[in-house]
Coordinates of C-alpha atoms in Angstrom, one line a residue:
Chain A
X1 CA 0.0 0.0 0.0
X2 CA 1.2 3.1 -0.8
X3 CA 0.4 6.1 2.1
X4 CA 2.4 10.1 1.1
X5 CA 3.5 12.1 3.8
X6 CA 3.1 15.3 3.3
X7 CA 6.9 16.8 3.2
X8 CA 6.7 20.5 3.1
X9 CA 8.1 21.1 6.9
X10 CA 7.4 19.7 10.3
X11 CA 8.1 16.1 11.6
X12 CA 7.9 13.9 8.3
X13 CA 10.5 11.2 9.0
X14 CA 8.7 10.0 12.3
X15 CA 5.3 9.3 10.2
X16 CA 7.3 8.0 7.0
X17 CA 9.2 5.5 9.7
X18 CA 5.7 4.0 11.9
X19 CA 4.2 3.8 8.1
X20 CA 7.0 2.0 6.5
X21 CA 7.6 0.1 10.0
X22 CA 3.7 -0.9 8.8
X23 CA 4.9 -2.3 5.9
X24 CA 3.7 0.7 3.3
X25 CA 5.6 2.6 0.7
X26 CA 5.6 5.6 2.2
X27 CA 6.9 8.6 -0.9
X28 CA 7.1 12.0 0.2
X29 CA 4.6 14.4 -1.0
X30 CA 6.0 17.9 -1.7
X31 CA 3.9 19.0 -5.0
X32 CA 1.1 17.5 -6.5
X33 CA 3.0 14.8 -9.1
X34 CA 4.1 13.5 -6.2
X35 CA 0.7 12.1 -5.3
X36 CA 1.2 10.0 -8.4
X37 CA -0.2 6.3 -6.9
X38 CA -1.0 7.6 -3.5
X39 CA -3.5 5.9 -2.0
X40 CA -3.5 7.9 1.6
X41 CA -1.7 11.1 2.7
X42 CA -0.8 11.7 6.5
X43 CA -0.3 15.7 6.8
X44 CA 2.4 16.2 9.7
X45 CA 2.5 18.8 12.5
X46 CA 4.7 21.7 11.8
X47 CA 3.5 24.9 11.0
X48 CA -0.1 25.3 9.8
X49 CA 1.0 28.9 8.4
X50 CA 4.0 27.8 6.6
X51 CA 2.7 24.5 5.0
X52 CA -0.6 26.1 3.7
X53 CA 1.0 28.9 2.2
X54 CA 3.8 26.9 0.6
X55 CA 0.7 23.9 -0.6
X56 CA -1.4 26.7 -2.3
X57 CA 1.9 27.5 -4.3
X58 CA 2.6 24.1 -5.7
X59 CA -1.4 23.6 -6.0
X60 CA -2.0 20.9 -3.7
X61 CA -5.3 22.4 -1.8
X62 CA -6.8 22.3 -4.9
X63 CA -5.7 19.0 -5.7
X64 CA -6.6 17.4 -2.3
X65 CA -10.1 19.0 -2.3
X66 CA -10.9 17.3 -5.3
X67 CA -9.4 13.6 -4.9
X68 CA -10.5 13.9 -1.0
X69 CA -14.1 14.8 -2.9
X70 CA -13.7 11.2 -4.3
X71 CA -13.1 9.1 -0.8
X72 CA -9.2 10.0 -0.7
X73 CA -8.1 9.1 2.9
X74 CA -6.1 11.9 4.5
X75 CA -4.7 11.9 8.4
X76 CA -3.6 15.0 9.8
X77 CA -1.7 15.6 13.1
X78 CA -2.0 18.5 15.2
X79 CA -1.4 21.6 12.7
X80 CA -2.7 19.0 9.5
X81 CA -5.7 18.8 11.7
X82 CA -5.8 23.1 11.2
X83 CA -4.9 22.6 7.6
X84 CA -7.9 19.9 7.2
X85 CA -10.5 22.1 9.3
X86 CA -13.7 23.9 7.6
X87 CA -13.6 27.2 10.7
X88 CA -10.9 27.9 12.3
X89 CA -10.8 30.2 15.3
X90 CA -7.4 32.6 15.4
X91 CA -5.5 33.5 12.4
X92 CA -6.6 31.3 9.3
X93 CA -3.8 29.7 7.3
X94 CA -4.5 28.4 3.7
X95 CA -6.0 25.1 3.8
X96 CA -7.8 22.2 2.7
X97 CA -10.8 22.7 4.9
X98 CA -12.4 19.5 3.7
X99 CA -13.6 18.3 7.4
X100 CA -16.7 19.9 9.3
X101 CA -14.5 21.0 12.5
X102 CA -14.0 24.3 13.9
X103 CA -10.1 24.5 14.9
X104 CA -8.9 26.7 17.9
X105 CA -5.5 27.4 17.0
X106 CA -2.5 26.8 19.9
X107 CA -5.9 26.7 22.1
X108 CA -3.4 25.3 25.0
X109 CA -1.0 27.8 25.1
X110 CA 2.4 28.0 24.0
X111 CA 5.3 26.1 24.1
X112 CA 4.7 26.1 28.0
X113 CA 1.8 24.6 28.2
X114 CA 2.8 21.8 25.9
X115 CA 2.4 18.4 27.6
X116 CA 1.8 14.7 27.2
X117 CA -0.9 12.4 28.5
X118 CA -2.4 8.9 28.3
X119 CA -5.5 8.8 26.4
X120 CA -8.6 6.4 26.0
X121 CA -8.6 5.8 21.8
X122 CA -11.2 3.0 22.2
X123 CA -10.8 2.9 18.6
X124 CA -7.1 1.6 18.8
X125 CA -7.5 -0.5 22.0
X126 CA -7.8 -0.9 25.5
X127 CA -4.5 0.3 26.6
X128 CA -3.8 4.1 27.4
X129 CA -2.3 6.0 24.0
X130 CA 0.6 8.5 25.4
X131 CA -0.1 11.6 23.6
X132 CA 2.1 14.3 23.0
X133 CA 0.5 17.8 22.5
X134 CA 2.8 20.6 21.1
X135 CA 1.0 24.1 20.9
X136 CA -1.6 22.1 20.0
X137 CA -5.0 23.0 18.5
X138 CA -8.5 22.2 20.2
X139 CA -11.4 21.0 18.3
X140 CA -14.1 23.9 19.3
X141 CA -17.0 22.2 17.1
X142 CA -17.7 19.0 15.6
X143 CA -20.5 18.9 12.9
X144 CA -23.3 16.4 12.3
X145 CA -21.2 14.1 10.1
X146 CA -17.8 14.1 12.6
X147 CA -17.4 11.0 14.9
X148 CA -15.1 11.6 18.0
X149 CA -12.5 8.9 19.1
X150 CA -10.6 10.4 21.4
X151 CA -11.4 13.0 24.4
X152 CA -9.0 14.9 27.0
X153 CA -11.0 16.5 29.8
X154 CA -14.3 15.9 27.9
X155 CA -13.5 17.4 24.7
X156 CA -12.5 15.5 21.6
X157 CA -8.8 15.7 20.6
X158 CA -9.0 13.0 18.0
X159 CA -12.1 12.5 15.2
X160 CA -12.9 11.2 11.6
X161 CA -15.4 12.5 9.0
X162 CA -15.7 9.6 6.1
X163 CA -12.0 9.7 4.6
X164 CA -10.5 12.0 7.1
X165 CA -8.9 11.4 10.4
X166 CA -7.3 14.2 12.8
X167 CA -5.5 14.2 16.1
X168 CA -4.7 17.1 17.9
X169 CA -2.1 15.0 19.1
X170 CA 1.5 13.6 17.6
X171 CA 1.3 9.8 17.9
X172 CA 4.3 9.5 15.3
X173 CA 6.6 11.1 18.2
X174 CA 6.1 8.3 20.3
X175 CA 7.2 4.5 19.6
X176 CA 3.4 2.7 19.5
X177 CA 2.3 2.6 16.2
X178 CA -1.7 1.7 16.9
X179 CA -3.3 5.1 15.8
X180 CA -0.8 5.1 12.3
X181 CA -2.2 1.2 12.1
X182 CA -5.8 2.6 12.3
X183 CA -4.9 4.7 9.5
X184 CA -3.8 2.5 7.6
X185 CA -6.8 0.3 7.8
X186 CA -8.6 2.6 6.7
X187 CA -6.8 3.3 3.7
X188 CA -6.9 -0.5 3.2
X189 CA -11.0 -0.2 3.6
X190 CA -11.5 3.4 1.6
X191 CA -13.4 3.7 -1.4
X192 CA -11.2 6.3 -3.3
X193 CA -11.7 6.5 -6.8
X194 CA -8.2 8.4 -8.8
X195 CA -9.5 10.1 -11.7
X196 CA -8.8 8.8 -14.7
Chain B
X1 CA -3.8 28.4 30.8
X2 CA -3.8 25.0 33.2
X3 CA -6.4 23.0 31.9
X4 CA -5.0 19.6 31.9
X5 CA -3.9 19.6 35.7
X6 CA -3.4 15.5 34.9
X7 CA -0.6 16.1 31.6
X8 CA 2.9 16.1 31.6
X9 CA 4.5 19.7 30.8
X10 CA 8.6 20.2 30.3
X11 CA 9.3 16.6 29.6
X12 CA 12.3 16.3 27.1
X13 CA 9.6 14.6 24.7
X14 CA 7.4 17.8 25.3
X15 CA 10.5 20.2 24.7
X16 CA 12.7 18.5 21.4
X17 CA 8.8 17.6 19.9
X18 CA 8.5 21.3 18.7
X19 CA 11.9 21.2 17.4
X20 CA 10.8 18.3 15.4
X21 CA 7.7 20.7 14.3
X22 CA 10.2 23.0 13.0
X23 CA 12.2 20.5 10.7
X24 CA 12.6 21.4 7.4
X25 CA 11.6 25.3 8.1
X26 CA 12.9 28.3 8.3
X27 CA 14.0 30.6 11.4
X28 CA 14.2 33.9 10.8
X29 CA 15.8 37.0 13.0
X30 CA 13.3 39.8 13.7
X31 CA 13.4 42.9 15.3
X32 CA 10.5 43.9 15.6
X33 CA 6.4 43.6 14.7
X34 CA 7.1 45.0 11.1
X35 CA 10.2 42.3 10.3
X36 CA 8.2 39.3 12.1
X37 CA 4.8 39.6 10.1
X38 CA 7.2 39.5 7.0
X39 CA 8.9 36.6 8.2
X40 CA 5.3 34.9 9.2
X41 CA 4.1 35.7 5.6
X42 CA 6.9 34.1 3.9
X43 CA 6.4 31.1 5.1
X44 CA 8.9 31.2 8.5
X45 CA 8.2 28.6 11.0
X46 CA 9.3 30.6 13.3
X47 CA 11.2 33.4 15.0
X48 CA 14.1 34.9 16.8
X49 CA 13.2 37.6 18.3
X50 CA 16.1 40.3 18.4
X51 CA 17.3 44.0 19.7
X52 CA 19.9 43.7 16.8
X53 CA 20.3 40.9 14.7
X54 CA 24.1 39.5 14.4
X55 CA 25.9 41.9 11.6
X56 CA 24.6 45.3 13.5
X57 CA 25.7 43.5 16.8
X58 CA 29.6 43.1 15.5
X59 CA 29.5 46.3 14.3
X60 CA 28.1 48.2 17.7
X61 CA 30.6 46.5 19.9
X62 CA 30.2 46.0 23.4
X63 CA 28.2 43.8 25.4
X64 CA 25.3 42.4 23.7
X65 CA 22.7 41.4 25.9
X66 CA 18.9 39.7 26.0
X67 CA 16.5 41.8 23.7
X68 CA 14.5 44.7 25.7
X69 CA 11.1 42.4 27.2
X70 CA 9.0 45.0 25.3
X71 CA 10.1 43.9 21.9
X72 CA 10.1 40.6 22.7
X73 CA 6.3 41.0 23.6
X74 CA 5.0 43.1 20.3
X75 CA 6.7 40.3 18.1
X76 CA 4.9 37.4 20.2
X77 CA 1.9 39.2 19.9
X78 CA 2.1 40.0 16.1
X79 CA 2.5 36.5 14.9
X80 CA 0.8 32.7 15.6
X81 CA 4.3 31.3 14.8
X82 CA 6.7 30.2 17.3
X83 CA 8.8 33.0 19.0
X84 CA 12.7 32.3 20.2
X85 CA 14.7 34.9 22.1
X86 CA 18.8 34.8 22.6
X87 CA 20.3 34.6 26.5
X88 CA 23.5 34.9 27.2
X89 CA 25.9 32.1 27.8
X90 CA 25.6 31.1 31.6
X91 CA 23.0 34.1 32.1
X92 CA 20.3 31.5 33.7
X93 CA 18.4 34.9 35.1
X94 CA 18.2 36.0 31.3
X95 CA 16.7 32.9 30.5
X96 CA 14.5 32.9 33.8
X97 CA 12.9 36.1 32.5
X98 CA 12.8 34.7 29.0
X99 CA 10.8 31.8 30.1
X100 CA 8.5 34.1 32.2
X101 CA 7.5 36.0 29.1
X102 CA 6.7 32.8 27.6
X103 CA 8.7 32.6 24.3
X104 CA 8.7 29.4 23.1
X105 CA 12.3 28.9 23.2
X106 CA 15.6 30.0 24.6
X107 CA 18.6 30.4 22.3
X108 CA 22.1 30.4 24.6
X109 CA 23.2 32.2 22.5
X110 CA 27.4 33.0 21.4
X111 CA 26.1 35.8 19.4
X112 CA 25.0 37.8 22.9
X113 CA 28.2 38.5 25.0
X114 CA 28.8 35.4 27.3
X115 CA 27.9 35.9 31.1
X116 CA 29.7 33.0 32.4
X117 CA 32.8 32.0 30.3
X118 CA 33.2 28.5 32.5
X119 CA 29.9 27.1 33.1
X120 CA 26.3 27.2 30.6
X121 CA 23.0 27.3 31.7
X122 CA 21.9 24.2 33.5
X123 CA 18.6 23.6 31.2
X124 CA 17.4 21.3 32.9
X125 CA 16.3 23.7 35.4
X126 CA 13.1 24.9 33.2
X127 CA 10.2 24.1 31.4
X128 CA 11.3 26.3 28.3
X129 CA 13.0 24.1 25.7
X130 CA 16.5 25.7 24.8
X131 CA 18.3 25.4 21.3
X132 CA 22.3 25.6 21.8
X133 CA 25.2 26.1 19.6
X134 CA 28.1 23.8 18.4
X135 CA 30.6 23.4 16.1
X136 CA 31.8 19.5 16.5
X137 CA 30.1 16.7 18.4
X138 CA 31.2 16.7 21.3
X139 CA 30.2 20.4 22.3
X140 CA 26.8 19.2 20.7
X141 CA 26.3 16.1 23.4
X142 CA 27.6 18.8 26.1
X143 CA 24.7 21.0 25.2
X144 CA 22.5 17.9 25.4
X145 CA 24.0 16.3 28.3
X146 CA 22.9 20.0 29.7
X147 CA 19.8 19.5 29.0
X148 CA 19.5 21.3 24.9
X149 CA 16.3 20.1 23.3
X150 CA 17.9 21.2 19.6
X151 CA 21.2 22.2 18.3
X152 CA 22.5 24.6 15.2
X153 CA 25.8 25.0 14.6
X154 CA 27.5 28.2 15.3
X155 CA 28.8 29.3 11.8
X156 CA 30.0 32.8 12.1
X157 CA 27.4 34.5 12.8
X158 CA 26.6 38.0 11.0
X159 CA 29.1 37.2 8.5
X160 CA 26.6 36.3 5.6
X161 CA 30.0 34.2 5.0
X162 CA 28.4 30.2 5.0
X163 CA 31.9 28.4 5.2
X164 CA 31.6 28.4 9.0
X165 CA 28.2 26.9 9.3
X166 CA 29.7 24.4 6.2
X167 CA 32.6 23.6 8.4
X168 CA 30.6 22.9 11.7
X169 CA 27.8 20.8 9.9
X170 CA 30.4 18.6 7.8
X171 CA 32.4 17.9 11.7
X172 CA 29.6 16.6 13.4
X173 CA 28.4 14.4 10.8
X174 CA 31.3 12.8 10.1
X175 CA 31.8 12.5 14.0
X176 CA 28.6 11.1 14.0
X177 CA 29.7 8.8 11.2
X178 CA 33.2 7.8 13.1
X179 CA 31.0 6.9 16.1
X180 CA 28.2 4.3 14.1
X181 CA 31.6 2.3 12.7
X182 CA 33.4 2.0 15.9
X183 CA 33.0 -1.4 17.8
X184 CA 31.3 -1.0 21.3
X185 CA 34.7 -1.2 23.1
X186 CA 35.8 2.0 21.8
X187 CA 33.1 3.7 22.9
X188 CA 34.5 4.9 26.2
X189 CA 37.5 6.2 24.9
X190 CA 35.6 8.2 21.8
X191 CA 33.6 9.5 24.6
X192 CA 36.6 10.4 26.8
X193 CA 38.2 12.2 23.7
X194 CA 34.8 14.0 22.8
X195 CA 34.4 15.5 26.1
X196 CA 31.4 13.9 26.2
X197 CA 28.6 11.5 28.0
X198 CA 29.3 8.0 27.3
X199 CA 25.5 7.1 27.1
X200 CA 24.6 10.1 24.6
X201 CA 27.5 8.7 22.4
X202 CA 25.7 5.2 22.7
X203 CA 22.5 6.9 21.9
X204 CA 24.5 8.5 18.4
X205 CA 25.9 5.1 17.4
X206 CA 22.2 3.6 17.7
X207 CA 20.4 6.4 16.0
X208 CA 23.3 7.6 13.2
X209 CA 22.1 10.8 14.3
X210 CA 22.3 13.5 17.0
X211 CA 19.5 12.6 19.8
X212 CA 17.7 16.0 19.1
X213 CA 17.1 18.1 15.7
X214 CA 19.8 19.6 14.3
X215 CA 19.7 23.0 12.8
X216 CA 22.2 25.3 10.9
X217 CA 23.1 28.8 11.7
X218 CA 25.9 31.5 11.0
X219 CA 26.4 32.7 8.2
X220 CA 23.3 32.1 5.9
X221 CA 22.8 34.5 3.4
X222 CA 21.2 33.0 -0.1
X223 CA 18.9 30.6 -0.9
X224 CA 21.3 28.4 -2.4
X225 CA 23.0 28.8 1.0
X226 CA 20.3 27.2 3.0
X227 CA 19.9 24.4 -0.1
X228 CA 23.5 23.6 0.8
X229 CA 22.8 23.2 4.4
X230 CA 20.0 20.8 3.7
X231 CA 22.0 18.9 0.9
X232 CA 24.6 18.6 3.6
X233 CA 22.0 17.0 6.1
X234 CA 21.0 20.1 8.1
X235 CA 17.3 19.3 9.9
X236 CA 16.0 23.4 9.0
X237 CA 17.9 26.4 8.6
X238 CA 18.5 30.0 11.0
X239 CA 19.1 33.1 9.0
X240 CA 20.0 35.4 11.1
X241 CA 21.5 38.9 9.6
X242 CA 20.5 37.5 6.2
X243 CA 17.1 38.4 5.5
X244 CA 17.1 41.7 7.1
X245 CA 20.3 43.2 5.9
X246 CA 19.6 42.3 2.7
X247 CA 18.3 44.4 -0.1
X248 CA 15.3 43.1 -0.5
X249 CA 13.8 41.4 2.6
X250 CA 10.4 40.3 1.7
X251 CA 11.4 38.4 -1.9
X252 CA 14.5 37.0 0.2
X253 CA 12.5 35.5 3.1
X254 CA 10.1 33.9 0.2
X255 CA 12.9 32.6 -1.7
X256 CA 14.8 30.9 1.2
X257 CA 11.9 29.6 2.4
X258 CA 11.1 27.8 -1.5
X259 CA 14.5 27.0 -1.5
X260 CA 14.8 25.0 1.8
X261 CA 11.6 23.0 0.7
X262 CA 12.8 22.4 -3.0
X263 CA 16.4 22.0 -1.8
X264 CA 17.4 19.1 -3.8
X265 CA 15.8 20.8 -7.0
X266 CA 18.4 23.4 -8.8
X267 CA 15.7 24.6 -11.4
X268 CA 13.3 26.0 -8.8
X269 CA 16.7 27.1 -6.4
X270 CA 17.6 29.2 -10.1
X271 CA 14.4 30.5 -10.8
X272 CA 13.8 31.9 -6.9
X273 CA 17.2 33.2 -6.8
X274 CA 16.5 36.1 -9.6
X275 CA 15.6 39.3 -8.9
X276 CA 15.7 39.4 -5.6
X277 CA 17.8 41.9 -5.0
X278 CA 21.3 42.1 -3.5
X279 CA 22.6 39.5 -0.6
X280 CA 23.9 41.2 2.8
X281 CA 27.2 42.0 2.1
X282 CA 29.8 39.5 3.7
X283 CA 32.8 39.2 5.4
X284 CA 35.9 37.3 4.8
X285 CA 36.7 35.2 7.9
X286 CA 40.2 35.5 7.7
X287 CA 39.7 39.1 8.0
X288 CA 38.7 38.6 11.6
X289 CA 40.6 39.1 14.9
X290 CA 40.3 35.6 17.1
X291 CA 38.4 38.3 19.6
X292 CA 35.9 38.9 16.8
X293 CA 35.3 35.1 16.4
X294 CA 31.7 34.7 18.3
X295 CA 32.0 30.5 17.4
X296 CA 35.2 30.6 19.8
X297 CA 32.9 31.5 22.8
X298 CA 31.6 28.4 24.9
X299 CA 33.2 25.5 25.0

């Protein structure tokens, strides 16, 4: 199977090593030929400012509006989960906006208030996921079609909508590998149609 | 601010994980609002946040200190991007008040005039993640060993002169690579002749890699500058004097950011390299007293 990481800037070599570590080809996606054969894109964390503007110059919103408009599976972490959000609260980068969230940008704070916990991802099994958070985005609204699978203090910090997945969290910076297997599953299970 | 009284904050996986958000960007030097929203709008993934930045430092003399609070304020409050302030080396109560304003991280900086010229900071001591210069490996796993979250290398700094950076970058990699072919039971005594940990040398031989991110700095003035640095294995790039002092900031700071994404692509390097104006001018090293060497400061 054959999952991109989206390579513009932030950590790509910790998703490209859990998704090749799953046995999946994992190119890196820096302008839309590059999606050639991709069957799933994981969007990192980084900056949400810096990797939208530099994606609308080589074209890829565009591009991943329309094939995630055909069932094209796309994971973003933490600032992929700003890039992939419909509203965002704070300043608005350029972005996908495919998925029916509202994103509070850096909603914990900054680089102080960054922290790590063990979360309940019922989704990925019974033992505790340790979550990293780094300035890390809240989702302020879900909408009708968004299914929560993860929540820290009552609020959701991980969902899906069809295709798309987002975490608020970074599970590629720590060694278990259980939310990038989920992905990957549902890559295996998507109906995404390339256009021809 | 507290809302998760049950998470972990200022764990070393909480302060190198936003240096590993930074990888493959850009850092840029600001002095004030103004310089930073260009920066931000460029595509910087951050910023340093700066009284002077390094070329206007050299050439005021004196002692350089921590940026007035003030300015570091405006710039945090300007942009949404990560904001980084220099301390002096050793000057912990510079980095105390850096970490009460809340930037996101401390710089020990050699550019600011060292405070202590015997002992650095003892980063372990905060929450705020610190990035720390070096110019071989074994400074590199002192800074860790000190508790560094990230590393650049020195270069000269203000110079717009790259050979510096080049020199410090090429060291510790092949360091790095003289410690993944030695046999285990030379480990001691590369660590002994390193001046450094035995266990982070362990921790290079089993990565091939320095434990935490490693940027370059010193000396960066072109776009095909910072496409060297990442050819040469950098993890990001610090400009420092070169954006600012250049002719043309705004098309600089666009074209070093497009050239640190498309870094192994000369045709886009080429076609963002025109027309933007002319570089900082530079200075030949050799041209500079040992005193006026800010990479010979720290040890």
């Amino acid at each position: 199977m054959k999952i991109g990481v989206l390579a513009i800037q932030g950590d790509v070599r910790e998703h490209q090593r859990h998704l090749t570590a799953l046995g999946c080809e994992v190119p890196l996606v820096r302008r839309v030929a590059d999606l050639d054969g991709v069957e799933g894109l994981v969007m990192p964390g980084g900056e949400s400012t810096a990797i939208g503007l530099l994606m609308q110059e080589e074209g890829l919103l565009d591009e991943l509006r329309a094939r995630i408009a055909r069932g094209f599976p796309v994971y973003g972490t933490c600032a992929g989960l700003i890039l992939l959000a419909r509203d965002i609260e704070g300043p608005p980068p350029p972005r996908v906006g495919a998925m029916d969230i509202t994103a509070n940008r850096n909603a914990y704070g900054r680089q102080l208030a960054s922290f790590e916990a063990a979360l309940d991802i019922p989704a990925v099994g019974e033992t505790p996921f340790v979550a990293v958070f780094i300035r890390a985005p809240r989702i302020a609204r879900m909408g009708p079609g968004v299914v929560p699978l993860a929540f820290l203090d009552k609020e959701p910090v991980m969902a899906e909508q069809g295709p798309l997945l987002v975490s608020a969290f970074h599970p590629e910076l720590t060694g278990d590998n259980r939310v990038h297997r989920y992905f990957v599953e549902k890559v295996r299970t998507a109906h995404y149609r390339p256009a021809s | 601010m507290d809302q998760n009284p049950n998470g972990l904050k200022g764990t070393f996986g909480v302060k190198t994980g936003l240096a590993e958000m930074l990888k493959g960007g850009v850092i840029m030097d600001v002095t004030n609002t103004e310089q930073a929203l260009i920066a931000e709008r460029a595509g910087a993934v951050a910023v340093m946040a700066l009284e002077r930045v390094p070329a206007d430092i050299r050439a005021a003399g004196g002692v350089a200190r921590m940026a007035d609070p003030r300015i570091i304020r405006e710039i945090m409050q300007a942009v949404s991007i990560p904001v980084m302030a220099k301390a002096r080396i050793g000057h912990f109560v510079e980095a105390q008040v850096l970490q009460s304003l809340e930037v996101d991280y401390v710089d020990e900086s050699e550019v600011l005039t060292p405070a202590d010229e015997e002992y650095h900071i003892d980063k372990w001591q905060f929450d705020v993640p610190f990035v720390c210069g070096a110019r071989n490996l074994g400074e590199a796993l002192r800074r860790i060993a000190e508790g560094a979250a990230m590393i650049r290398t020195k270069g000269e700094p203000g110079t717009g002169n790259v050979v510096e950076a080049v020199r410090h970058l090429r060291t510790v990699n092949a360091e790095i690579r003289r410690v993944v072919a030695a046999p285990e039971d030379e480990l001691g005594t590369i660590a002994k002749n390193l001046g450094a940990p035995l266990e982070l040398v362990r921790r290079v031989k089993e990565a091939g890699r320095l434990p935490v991110v490693h940027f370059v700095a010193g000396g960066i003035a072109t776009p095909a500058d910072a496409a060297l640095m990442m050819q040469l294995g950098a993890d990001g790039i610090f400009v420092g004097s070169g954006i600012f002092k250049s002719a043309n900031p705004e098309a600089r700071a666009r074209a070093v950011v497009r050239a640190t994404l498309h870094y192994q692509d000369p045709a886009v390097i080429a076609e963002v390299s025109g027309d933007i104006g002319e570089a900082m001018p530079g200075v030949e090293i050799s041209t500079l007293a040992p005193s006026e060497r800010m990479q010979e400061r720290g040890w």
